[in-house]
Coordinates of C-alpha atoms (C1' of nucleotides) in Angstrom, one line a residue:
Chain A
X1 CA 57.8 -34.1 -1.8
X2 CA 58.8 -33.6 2.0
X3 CA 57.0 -35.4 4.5
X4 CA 53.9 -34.2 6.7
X5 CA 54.8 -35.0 9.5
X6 CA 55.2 -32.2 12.1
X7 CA 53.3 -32.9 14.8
X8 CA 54.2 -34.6 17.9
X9 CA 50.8 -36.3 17.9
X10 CA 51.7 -38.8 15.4
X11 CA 49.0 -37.6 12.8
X12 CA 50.2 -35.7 9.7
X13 CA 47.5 -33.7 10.1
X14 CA 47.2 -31.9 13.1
X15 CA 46.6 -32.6 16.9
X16 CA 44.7 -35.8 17.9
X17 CA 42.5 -33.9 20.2
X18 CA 40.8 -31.7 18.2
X19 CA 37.6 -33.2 16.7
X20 CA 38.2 -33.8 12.7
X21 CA 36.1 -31.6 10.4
X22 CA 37.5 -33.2 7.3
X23 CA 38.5 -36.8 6.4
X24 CA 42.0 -38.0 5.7
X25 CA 41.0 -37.6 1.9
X26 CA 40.1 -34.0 1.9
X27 CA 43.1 -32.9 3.2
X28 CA 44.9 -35.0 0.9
X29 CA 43.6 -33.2 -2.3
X30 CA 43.7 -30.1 -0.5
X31 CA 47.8 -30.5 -0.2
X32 CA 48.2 -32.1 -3.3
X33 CA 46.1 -29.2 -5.4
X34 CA 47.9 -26.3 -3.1
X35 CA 51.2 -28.7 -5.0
X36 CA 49.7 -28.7 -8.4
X37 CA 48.3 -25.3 -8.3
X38 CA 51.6 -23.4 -7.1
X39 CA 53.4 -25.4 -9.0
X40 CA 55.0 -27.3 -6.5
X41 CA 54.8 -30.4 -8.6
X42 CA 56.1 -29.3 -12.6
X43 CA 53.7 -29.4 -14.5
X44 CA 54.4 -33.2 -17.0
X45 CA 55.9 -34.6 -13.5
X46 CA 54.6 -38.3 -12.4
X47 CA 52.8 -38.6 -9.1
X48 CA 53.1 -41.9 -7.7
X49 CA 50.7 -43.1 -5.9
X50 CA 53.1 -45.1 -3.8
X51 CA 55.8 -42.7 -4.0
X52 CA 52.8 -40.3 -2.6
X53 CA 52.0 -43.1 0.0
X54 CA 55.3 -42.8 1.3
X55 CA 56.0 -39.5 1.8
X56 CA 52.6 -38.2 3.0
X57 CA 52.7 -41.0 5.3
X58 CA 49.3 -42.4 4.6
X59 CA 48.2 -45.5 3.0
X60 CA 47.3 -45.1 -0.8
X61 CA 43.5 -45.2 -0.3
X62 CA 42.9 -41.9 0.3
X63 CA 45.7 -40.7 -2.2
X64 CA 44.1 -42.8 -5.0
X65 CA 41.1 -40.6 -4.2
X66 CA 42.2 -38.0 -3.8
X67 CA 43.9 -37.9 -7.2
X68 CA 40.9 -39.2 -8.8
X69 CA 39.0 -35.9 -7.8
X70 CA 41.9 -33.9 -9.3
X71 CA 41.8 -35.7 -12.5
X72 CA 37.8 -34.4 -12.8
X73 CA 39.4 -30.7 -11.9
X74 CA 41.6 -31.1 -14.8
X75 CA 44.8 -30.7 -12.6
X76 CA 46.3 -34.1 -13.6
X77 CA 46.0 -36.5 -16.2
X78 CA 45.4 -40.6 -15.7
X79 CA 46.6 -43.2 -17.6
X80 CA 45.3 -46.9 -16.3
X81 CA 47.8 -48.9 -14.9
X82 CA 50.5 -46.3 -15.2
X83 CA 49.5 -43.6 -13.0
X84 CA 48.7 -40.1 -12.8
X85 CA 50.8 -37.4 -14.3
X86 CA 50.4 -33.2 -13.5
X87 CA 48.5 -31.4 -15.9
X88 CA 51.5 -30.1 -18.9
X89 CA 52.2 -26.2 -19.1
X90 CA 50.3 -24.5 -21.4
X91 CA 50.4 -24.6 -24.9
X92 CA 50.5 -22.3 -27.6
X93 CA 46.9 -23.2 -28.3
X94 CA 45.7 -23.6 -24.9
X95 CA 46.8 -20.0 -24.3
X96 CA 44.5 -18.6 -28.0
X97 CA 41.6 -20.6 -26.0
X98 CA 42.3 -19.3 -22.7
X99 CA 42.6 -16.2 -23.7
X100 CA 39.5 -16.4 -26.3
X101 CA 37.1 -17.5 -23.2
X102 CA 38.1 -15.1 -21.1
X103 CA 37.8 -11.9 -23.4
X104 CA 34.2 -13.8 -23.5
X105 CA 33.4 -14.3 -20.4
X106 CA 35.3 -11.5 -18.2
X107 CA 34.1 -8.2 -19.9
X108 CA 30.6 -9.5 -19.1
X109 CA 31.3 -10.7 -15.7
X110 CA 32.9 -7.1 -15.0
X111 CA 29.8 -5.7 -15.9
X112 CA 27.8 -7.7 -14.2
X113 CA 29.7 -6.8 -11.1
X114 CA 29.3 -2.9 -12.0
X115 CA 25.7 -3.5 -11.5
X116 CA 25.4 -5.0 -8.2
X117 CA 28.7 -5.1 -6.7
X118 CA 28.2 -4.0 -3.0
X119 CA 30.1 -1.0 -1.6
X120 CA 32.1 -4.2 1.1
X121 CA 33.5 -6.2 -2.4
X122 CA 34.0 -2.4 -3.6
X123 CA 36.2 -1.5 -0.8
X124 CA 37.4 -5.3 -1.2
X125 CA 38.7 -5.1 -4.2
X126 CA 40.5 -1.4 -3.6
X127 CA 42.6 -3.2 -0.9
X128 CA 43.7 -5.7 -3.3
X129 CA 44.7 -3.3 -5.6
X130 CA 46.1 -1.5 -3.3
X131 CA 48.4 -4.9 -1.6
X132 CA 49.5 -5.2 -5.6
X133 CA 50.8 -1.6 -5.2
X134 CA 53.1 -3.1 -2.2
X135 CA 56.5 -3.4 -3.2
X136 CA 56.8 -7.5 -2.9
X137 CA 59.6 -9.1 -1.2
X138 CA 61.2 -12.4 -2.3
X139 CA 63.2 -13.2 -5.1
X140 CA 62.4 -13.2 -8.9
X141 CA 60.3 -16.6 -8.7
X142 CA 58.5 -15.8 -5.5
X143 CA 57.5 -12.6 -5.9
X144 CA 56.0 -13.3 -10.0
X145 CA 54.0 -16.0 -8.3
X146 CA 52.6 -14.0 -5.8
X147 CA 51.9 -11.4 -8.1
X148 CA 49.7 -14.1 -10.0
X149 CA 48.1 -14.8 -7.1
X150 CA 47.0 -11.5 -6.6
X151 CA 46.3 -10.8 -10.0
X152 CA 43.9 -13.9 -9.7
X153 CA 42.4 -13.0 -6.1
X154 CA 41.6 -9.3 -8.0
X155 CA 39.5 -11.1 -11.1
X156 CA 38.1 -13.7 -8.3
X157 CA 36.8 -11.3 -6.3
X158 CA 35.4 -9.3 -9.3
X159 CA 33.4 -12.5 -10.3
X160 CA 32.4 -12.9 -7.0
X161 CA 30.5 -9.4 -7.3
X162 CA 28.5 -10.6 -9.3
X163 CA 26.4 -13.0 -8.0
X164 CA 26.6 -15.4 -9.9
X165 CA 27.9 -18.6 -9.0
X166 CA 28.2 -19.8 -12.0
X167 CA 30.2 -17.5 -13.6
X168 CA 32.6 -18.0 -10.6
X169 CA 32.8 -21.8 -11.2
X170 CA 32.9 -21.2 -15.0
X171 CA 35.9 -18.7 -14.4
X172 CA 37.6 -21.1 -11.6
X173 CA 37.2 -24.0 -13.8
X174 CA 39.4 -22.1 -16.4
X175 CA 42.2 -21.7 -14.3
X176 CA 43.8 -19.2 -16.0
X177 CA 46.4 -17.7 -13.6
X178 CA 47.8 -21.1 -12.4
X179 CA 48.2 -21.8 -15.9
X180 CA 49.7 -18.4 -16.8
X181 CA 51.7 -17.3 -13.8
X182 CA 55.0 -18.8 -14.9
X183 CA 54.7 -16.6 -18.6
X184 CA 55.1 -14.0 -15.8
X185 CA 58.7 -15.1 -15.1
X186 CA 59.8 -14.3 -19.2
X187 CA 57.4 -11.0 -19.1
X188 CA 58.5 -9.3 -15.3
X189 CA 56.0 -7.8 -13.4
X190 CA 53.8 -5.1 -14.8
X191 CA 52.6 -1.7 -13.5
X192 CA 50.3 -1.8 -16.4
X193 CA 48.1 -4.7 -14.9
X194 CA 47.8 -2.4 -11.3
X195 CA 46.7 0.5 -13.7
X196 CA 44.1 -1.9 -15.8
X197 CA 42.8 -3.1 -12.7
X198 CA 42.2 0.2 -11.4
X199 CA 40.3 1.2 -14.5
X200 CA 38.1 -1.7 -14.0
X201 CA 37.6 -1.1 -10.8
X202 CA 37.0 3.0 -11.1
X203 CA 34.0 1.7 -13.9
X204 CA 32.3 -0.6 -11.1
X205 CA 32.7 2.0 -8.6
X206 CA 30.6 4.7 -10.5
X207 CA 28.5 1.4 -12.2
X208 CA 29.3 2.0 -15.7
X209 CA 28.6 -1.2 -17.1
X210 CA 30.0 -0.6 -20.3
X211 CA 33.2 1.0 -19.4
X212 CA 33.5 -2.1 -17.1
X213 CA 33.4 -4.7 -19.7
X214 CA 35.5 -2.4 -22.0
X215 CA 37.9 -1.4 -19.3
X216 CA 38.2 -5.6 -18.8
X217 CA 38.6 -6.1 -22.1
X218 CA 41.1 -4.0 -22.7
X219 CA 43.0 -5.2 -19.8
X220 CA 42.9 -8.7 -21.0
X221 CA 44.0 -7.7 -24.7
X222 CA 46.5 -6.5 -22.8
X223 CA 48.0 -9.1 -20.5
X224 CA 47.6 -11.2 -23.4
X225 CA 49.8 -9.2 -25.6
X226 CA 52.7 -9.1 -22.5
X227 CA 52.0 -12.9 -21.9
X228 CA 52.4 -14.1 -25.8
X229 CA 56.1 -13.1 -25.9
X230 CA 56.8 -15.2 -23.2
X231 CA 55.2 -18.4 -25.3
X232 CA 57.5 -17.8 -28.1
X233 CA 54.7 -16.8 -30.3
X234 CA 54.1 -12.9 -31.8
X235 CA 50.9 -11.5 -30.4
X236 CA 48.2 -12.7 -33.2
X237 CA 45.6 -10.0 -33.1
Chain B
X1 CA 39.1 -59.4 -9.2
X2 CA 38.9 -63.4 -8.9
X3 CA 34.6 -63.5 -8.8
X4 CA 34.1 -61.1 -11.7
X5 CA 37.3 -62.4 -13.7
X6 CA 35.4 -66.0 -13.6
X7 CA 32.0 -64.9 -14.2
X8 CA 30.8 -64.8 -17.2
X9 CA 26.8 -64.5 -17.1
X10 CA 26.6 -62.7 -14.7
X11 CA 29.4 -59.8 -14.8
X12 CA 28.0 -56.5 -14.7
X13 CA 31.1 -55.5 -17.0
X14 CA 30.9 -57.4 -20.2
X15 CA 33.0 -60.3 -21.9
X16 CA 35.7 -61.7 -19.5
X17 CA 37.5 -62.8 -22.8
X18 CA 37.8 -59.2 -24.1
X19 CA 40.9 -57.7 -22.9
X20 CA 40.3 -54.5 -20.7
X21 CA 41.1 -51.3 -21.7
X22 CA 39.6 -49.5 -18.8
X23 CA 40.1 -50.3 -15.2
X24 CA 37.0 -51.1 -13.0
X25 CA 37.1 -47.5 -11.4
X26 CA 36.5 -46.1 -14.6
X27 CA 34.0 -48.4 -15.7
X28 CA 31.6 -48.2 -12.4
X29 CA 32.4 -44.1 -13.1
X30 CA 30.9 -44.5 -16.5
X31 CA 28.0 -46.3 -15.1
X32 CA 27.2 -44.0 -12.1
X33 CA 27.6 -40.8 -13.8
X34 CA 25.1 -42.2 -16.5
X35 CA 22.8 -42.8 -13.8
X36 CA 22.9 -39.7 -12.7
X37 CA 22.9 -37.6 -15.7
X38 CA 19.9 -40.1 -16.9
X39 CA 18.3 -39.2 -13.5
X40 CA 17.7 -42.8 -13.0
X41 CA 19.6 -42.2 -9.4
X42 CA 16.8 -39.4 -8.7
X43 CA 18.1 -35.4 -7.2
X44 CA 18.8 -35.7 -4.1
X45 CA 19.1 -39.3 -3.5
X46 CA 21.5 -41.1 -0.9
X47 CA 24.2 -42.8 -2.8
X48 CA 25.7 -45.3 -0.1
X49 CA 29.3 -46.8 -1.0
X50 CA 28.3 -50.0 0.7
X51 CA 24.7 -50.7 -1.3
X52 CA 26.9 -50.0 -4.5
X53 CA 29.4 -52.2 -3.6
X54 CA 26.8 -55.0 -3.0
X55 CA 24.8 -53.9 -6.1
X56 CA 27.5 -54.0 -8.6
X57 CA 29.4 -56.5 -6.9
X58 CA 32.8 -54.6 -6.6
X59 CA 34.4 -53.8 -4.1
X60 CA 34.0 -50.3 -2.5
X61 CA 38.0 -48.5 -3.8
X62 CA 36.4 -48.2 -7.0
X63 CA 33.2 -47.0 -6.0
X64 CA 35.0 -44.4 -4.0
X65 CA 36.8 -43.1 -6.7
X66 CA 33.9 -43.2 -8.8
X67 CA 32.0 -41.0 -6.5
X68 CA 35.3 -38.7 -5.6
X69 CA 35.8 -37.5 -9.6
X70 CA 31.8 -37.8 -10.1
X71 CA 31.6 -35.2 -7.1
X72 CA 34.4 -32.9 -8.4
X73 CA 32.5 -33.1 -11.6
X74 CA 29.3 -31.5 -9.3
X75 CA 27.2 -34.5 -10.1
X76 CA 27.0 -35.9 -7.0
X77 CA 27.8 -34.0 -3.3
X78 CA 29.5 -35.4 -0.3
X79 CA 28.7 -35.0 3.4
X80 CA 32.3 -36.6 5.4
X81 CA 31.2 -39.4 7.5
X82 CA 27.5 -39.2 6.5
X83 CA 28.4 -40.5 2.4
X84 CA 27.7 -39.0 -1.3
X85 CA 24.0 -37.5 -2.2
X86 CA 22.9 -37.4 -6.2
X87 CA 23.1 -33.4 -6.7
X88 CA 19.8 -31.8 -6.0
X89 CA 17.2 -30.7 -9.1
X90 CA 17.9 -27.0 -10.5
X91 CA 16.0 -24.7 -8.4
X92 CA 14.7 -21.2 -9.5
X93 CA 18.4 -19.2 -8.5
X94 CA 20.3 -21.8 -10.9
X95 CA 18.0 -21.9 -13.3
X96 CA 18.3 -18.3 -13.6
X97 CA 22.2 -18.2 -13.1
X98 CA 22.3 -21.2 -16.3
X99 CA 20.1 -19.2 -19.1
X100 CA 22.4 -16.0 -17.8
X101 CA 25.5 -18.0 -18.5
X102 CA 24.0 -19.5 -21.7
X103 CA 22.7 -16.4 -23.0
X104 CA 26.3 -15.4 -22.7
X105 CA 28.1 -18.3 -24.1
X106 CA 25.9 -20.0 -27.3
X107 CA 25.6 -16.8 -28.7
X108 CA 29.0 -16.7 -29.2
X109 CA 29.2 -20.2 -29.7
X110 CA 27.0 -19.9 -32.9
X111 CA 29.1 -17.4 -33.9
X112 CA 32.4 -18.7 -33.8
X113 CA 30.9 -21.5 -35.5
X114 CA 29.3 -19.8 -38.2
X115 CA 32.8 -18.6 -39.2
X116 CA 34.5 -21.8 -39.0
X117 CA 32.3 -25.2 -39.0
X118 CA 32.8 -27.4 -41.9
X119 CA 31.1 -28.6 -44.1
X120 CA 30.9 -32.1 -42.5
X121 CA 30.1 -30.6 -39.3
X122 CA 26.9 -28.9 -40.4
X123 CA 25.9 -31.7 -42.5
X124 CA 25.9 -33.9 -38.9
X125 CA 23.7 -30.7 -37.3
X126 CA 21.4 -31.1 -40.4
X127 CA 21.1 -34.6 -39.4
X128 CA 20.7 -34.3 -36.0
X129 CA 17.7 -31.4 -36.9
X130 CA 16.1 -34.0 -39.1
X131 CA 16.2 -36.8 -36.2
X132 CA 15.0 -34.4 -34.0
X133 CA 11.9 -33.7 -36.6
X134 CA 11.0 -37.5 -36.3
X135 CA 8.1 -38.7 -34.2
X136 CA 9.5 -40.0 -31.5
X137 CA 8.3 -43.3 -30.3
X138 CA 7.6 -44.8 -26.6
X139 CA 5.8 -43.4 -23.8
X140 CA 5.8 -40.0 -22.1
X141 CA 8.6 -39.7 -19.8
X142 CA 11.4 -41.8 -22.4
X143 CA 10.0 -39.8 -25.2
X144 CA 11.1 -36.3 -23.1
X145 CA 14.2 -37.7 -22.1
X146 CA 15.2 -38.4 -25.9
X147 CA 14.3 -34.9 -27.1
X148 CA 16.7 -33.6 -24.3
X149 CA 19.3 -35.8 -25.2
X150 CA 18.7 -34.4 -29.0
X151 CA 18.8 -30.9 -27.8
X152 CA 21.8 -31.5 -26.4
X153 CA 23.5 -32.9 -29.1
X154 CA 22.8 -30.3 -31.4
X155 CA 24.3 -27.7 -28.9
X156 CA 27.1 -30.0 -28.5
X157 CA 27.8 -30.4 -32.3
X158 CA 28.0 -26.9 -32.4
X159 CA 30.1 -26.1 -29.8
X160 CA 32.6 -28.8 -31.6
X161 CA 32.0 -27.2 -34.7
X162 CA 34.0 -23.8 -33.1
X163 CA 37.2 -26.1 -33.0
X164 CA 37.7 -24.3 -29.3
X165 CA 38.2 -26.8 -26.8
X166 CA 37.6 -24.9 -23.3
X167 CA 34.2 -23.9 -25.4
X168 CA 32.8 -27.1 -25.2
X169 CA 34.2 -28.1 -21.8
X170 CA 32.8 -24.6 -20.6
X171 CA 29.2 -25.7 -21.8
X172 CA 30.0 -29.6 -21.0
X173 CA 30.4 -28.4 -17.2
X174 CA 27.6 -26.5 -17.1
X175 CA 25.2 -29.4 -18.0
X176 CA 22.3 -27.9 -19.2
X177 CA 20.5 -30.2 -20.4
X178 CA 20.6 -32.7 -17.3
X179 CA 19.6 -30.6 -15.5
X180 CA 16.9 -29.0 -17.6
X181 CA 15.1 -32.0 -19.1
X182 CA 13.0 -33.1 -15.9
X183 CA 11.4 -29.6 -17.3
X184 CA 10.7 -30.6 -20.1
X185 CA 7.9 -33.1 -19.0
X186 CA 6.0 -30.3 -17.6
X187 CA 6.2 -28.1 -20.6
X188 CA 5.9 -30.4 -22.9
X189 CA 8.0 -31.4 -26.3
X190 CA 8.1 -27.9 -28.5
X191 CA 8.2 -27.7 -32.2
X192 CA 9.1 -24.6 -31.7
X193 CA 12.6 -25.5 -30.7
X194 CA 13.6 -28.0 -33.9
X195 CA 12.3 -24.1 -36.3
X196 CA 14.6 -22.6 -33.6
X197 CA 17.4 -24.8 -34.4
X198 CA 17.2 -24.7 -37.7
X199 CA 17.2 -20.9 -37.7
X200 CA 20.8 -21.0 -36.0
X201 CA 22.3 -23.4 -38.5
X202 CA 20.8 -21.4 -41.3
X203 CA 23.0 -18.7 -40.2
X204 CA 25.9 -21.0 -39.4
X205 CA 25.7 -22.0 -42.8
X206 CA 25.5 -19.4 -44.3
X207 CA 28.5 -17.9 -42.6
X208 CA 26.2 -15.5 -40.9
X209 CA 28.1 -14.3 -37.2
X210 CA 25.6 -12.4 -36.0
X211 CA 22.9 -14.1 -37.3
X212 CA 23.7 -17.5 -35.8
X213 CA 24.4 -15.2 -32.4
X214 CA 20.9 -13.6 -32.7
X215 CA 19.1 -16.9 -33.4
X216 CA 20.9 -18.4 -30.5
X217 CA 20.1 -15.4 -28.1
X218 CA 16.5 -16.1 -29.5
X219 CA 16.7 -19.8 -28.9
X220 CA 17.8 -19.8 -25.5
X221 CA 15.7 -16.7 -24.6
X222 CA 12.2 -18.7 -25.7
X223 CA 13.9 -22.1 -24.4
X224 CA 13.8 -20.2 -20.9
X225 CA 10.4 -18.8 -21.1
X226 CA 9.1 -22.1 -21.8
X227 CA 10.4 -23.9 -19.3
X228 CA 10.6 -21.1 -16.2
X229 CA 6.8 -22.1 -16.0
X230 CA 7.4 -25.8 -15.0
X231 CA 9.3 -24.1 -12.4
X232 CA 6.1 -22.2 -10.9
X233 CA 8.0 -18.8 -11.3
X234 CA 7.0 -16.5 -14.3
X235 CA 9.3 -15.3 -16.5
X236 CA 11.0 -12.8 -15.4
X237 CA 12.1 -11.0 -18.5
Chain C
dG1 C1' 75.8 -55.6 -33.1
dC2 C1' 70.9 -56.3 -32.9
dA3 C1' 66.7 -58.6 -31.7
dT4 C1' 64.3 -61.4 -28.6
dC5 C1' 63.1 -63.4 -24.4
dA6 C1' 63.1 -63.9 -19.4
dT7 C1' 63.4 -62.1 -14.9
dA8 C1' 63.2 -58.9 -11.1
dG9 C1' 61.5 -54.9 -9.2
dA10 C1' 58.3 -51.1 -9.0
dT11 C1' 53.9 -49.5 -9.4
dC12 C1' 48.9 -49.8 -10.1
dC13 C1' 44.5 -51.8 -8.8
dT14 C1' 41.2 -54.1 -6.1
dA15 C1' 39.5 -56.9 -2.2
dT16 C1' 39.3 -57.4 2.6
dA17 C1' 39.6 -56.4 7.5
dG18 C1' 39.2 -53.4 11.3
dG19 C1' 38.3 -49.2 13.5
dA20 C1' 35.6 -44.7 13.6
dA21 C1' 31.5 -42.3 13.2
dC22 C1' 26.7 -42.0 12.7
dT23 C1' 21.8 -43.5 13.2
dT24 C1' 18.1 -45.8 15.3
dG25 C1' 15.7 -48.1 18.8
dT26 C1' 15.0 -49.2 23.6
dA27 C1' 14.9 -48.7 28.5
dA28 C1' 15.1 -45.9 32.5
dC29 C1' 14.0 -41.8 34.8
dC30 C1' 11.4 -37.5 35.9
Chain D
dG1 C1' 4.5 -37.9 28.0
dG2 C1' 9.1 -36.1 27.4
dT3 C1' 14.0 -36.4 28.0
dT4 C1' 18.3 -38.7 28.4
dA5 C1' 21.5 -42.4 28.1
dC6 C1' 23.1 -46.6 26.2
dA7 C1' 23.5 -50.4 23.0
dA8 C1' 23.3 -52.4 18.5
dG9 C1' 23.5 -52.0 13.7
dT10 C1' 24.9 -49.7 9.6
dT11 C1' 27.9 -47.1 7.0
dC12 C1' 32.1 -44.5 6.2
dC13 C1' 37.1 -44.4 6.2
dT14 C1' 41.7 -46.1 6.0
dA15 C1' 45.4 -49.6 6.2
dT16 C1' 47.0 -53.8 4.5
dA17 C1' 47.6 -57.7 1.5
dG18 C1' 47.7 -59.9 -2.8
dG19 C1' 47.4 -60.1 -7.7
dA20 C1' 47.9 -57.6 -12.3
dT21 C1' 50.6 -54.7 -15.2
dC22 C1' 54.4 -52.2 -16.7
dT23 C1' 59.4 -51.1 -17.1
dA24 C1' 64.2 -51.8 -17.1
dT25 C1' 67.9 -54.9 -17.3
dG26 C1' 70.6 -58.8 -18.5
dA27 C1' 71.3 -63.0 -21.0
dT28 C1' 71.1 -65.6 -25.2
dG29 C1' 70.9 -66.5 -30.1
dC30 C1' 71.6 -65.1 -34.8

DNA sequence: GCATCATAGATCCTATAGGAACTTGTAACC
DNA sequence: GGTTACAAGTTCCTATAGGATCTATGATGC
């Protein structure tokens, strides 16, 4: 944890004159999820509320809530008068779950999308297929997390084509590429996801609902079957 | 902590003898988010940090952390500088966005149940069928709210009864019920629902997948039709 | 050597105080 | 009558202080 402070202001969050269009406590979570989300803090790891304090250079008030908003997100775990602690890496059956939702839930939201996606998400989603094409730059660690991170702004924007809010809030709630995105690290990077995407994608375009939600759910058999290696764990079915 | 450690008639938090297993954030968390989900704090209605604090005679850190998690939880919405707000009643789009996810997530629900549930579990659903078959007592409006709160335990058993964790969160986050039951005093209490329910444990119990998905589909589907009139839209299909 | 107890330090939790921001009411002006 | 400016009151937000709880360490007794 490294210290906010870079600005000659004396605020941690940015110049004094510019009028504040979030509280202290907003920006708090928002730094501390970015942490929890990439990974920043290992998953298990304490989070001290004074250590927190200290560092960010605030007082604990808006850590404390902060943190408790992140505890109803799921991304940490409270124990009274011990603290808070990041949500642990996935588990064996976390990952059957995860998986099990989302070969429920993603299939249907992919053809949902193929019938009302608008040609802008269309053309949307082709240039994020198209960035995952790009070569990435970084070492081994950086580049498989920003892999993920495309991977997840691909199915995000897909959920988005829909319409549906709920299904995007179902689907964010599940969280399942900042959950997954270090299995990438065992399993490398795949061309096979690029190609999987683009069939999705290809049965939107021409708004074949079925080969959407079967292109989808092959894809996520798929990443599934790359992914269980990488938990130690032979691919069950 | 000094005025509610010593008092003991008039603490809004139990036996001062007992010792605590909660901290008071948690407690006044407990007691606002029943509030809300009891709609006793009514859709839409101010939530000030300050009346609170007076009210329950806390001060306000644990009411802000209360509200912070209850907010991340969607129950309650936050404006910076201008306080919290009780989330607003379901309108016609959400409405229509919850039966769409529902349609897509009991079905399968009742089917993963039907292949797994216990004995003991569908012995409790029996249970909570023949409860719901009860007269219920007391006046109009307490009589609806209990007949939600039964309808949403059945679905609840159910969803426990697939032994898939991020199931029953998935449908826990959704809150259908909560938000449904105002409905319900429009449309009145339906017999048809307690046949309906008893349809998809029939299947369950017999081991029947697609027959618990079917009678699900069928629930939900009629569930919707009768209460899209209390929201002076006709059912749609 | 092991178990128990006491102590110190760290951390969590809540109350309180003070400043910032917002809302409402009133007076002055056109 | 309508508009603008200002003041007062209310509420939100954060820092600080103090007490409660937990953890680790050392001392003592068997």
């Amino acid at each position: 944890m490294t210290a906010v402070q870079t600005n000659t202001a004396g605020s941690p969050f940015g110049s004094v004159n510019a009028p504040r269009r979030s509280v202290l406590a907003d920006e708090i979570y928002e730094i501390l999820k970015s942490k929890l989300m990439d990974n920043v803090v290992e998953p298990g790891a304490r989070l001290s509320i004074d250590g927190l304090s200290r560092d960010l250079k605030v007082s604990a008030t808006p850590i404390r809530e902060a943190l408790a908003r992140l505890e109803s997100d799921g991304l940490v775990t409270k124990r009274a008068h011990h603290g808070y602690t990041a949500a642990p890496l996935i588990d064996a059956r976390t990952f059957a779950e995860l998986f099990r939702m989302r070969l429920l839930l993603e299939p249907a939201c992919a053809s949902w999308a193929a019938e009302i996606a608008t040609p802008r998400q269309i053309t949307a989603m082709e240039d994020l297929i198209a960035e995952m094409k790009t070569p990435l730059a970084g070492d081994g660690y950086e580049s498989y997390k920003a892999f993920a991170s495309q991977d997840a702004a691909f199915h995000g924007a897909l959920a988005a084509a829909t319409g549906v809010g709920l299904m995007v809030e179902t689907l964010e709630r599940l969280r399942p590429h900042a959950q997954l995105y270090r299995l990438y690290y065992t399993v490398g990077i795949a061309d096979d996801t690029v190609r999987e995407h683009e069939r999705v994608l290809e049965a939107v375009t021409r708004r074949d609902q079925a080969g959407a939600a079967h292109a989808m759910s092959a894809h996520l058999s798929a990443s599934r079957g790359r992914l269980a290696g990488a938990l130690g764990q032979p691919e069950t079915d």
